[in-house]
mmCIF file of C-alpha atoms and ligand atoms in Angstrom:
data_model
loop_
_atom_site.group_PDB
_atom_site.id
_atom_site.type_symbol
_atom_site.label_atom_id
_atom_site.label_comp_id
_atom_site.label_asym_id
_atom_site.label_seq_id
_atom_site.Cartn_x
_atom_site.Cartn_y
_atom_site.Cartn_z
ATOM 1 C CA UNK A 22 119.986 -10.207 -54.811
ATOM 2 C CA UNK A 23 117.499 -13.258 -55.206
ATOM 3 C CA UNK A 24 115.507 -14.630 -52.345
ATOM 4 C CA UNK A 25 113.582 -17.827 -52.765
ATOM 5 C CA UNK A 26 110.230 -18.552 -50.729
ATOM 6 C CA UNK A 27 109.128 -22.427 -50.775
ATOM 7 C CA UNK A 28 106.001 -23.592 -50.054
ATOM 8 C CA UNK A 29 106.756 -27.490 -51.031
ATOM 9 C CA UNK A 30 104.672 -27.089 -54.176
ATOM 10 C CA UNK A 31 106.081 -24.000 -55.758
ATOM 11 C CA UNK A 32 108.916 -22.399 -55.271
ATOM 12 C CA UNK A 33 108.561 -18.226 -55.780
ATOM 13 C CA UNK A 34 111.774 -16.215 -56.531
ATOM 14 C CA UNK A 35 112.430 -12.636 -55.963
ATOM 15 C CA UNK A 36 114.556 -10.503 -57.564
ATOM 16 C CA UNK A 37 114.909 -7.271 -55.566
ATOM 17 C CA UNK A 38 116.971 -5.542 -58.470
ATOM 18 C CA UNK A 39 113.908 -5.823 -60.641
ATOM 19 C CA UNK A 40 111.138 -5.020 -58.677
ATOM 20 C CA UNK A 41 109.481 -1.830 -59.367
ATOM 21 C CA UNK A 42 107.508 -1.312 -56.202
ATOM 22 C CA UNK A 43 104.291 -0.974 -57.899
ATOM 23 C CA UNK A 44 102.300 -2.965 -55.489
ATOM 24 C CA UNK A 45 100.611 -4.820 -57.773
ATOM 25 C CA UNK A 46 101.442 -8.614 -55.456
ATOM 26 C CA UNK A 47 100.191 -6.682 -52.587
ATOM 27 C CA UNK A 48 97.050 -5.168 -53.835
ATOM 28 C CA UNK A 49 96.564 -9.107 -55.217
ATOM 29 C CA UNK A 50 97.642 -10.973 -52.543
ATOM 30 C CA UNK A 51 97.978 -8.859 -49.441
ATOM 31 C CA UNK A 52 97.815 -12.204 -46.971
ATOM 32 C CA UNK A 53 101.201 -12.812 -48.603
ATOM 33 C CA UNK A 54 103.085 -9.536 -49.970
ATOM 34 C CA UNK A 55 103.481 -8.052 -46.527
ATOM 35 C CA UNK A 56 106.113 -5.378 -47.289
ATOM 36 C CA UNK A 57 106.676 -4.479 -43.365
ATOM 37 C CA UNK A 58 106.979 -7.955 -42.259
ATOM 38 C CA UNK A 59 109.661 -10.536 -42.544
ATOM 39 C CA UNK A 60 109.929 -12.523 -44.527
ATOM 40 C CA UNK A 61 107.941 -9.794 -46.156
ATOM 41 C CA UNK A 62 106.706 -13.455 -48.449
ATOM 42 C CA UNK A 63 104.687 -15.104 -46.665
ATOM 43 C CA UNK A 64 104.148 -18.021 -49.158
ATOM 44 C CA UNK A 65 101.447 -20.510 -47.018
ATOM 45 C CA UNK A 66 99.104 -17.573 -46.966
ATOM 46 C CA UNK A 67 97.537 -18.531 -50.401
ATOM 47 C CA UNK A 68 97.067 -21.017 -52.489
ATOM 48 C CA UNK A 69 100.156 -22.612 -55.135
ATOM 49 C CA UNK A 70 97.164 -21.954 -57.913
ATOM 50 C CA UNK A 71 96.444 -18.416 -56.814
ATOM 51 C CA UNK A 72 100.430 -17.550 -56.410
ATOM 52 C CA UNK A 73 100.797 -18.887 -60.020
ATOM 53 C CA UNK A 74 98.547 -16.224 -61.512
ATOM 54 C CA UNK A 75 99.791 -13.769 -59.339
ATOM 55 C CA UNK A 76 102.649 -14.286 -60.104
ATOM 56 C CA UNK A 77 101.676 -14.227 -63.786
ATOM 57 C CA UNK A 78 100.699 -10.397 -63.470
ATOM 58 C CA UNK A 79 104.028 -9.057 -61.713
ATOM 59 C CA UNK A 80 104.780 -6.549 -64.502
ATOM 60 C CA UNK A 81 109.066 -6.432 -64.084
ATOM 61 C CA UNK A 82 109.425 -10.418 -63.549
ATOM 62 C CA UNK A 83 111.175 -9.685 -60.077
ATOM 63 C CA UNK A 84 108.350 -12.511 -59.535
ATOM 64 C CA UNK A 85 108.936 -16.091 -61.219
ATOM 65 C CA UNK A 86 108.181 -19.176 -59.733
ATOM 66 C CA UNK A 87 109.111 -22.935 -60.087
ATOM 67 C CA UNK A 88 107.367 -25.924 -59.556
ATOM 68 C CA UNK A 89 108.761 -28.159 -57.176
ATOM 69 C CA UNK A 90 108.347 -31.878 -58.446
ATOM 70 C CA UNK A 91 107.279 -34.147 -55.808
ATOM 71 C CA UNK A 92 109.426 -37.593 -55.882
HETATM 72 S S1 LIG B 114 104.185 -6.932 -58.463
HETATM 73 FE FE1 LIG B 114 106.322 -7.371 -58.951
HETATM 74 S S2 LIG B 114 107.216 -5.379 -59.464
HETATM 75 FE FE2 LIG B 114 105.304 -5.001 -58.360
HETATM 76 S S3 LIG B 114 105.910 -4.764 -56.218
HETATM 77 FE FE3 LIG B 114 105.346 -6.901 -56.541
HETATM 78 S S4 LIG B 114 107.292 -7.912 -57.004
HETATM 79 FE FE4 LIG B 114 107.620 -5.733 -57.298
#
């Protein structure tokens, strides 16, 4: 199951299936990765150019992003 998070910039997709719960997003981004909230994404908590590189480091790819192009 895929859940997508906007923020109108990026868009950040989540892959539950793939995710291996290392933490890694929260220990990088805990104003955003907030595993006992919901949405447990909290995608205006951070900057699109510091979810990018988060992003980057997710080691499964449950984390991908696209980038929303503005019209
Ligand atoms: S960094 Fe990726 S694999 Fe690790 S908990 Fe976060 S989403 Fe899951």
């Amino acid at each position: 199951m895929a859940k997508e998070y906007s923020n109108g910039e990026i868009k950040i997709k989540w892959q539950a299936e793939l995710c291996q719960h290392a933490g890694i997003c929260v220990r990088s981004l805990p104003a955003v990765y907030k595993p006992n909230s919901k949405p447990w994404i909290q995608i205006n908590n951070a900057s699109s150019e510091s979810l990018k590189h988060q992003i980057s480091n997710c080691p499964s790819g449950a984390l991908s992003f696209t980038l929303i192009s503005k019209q």
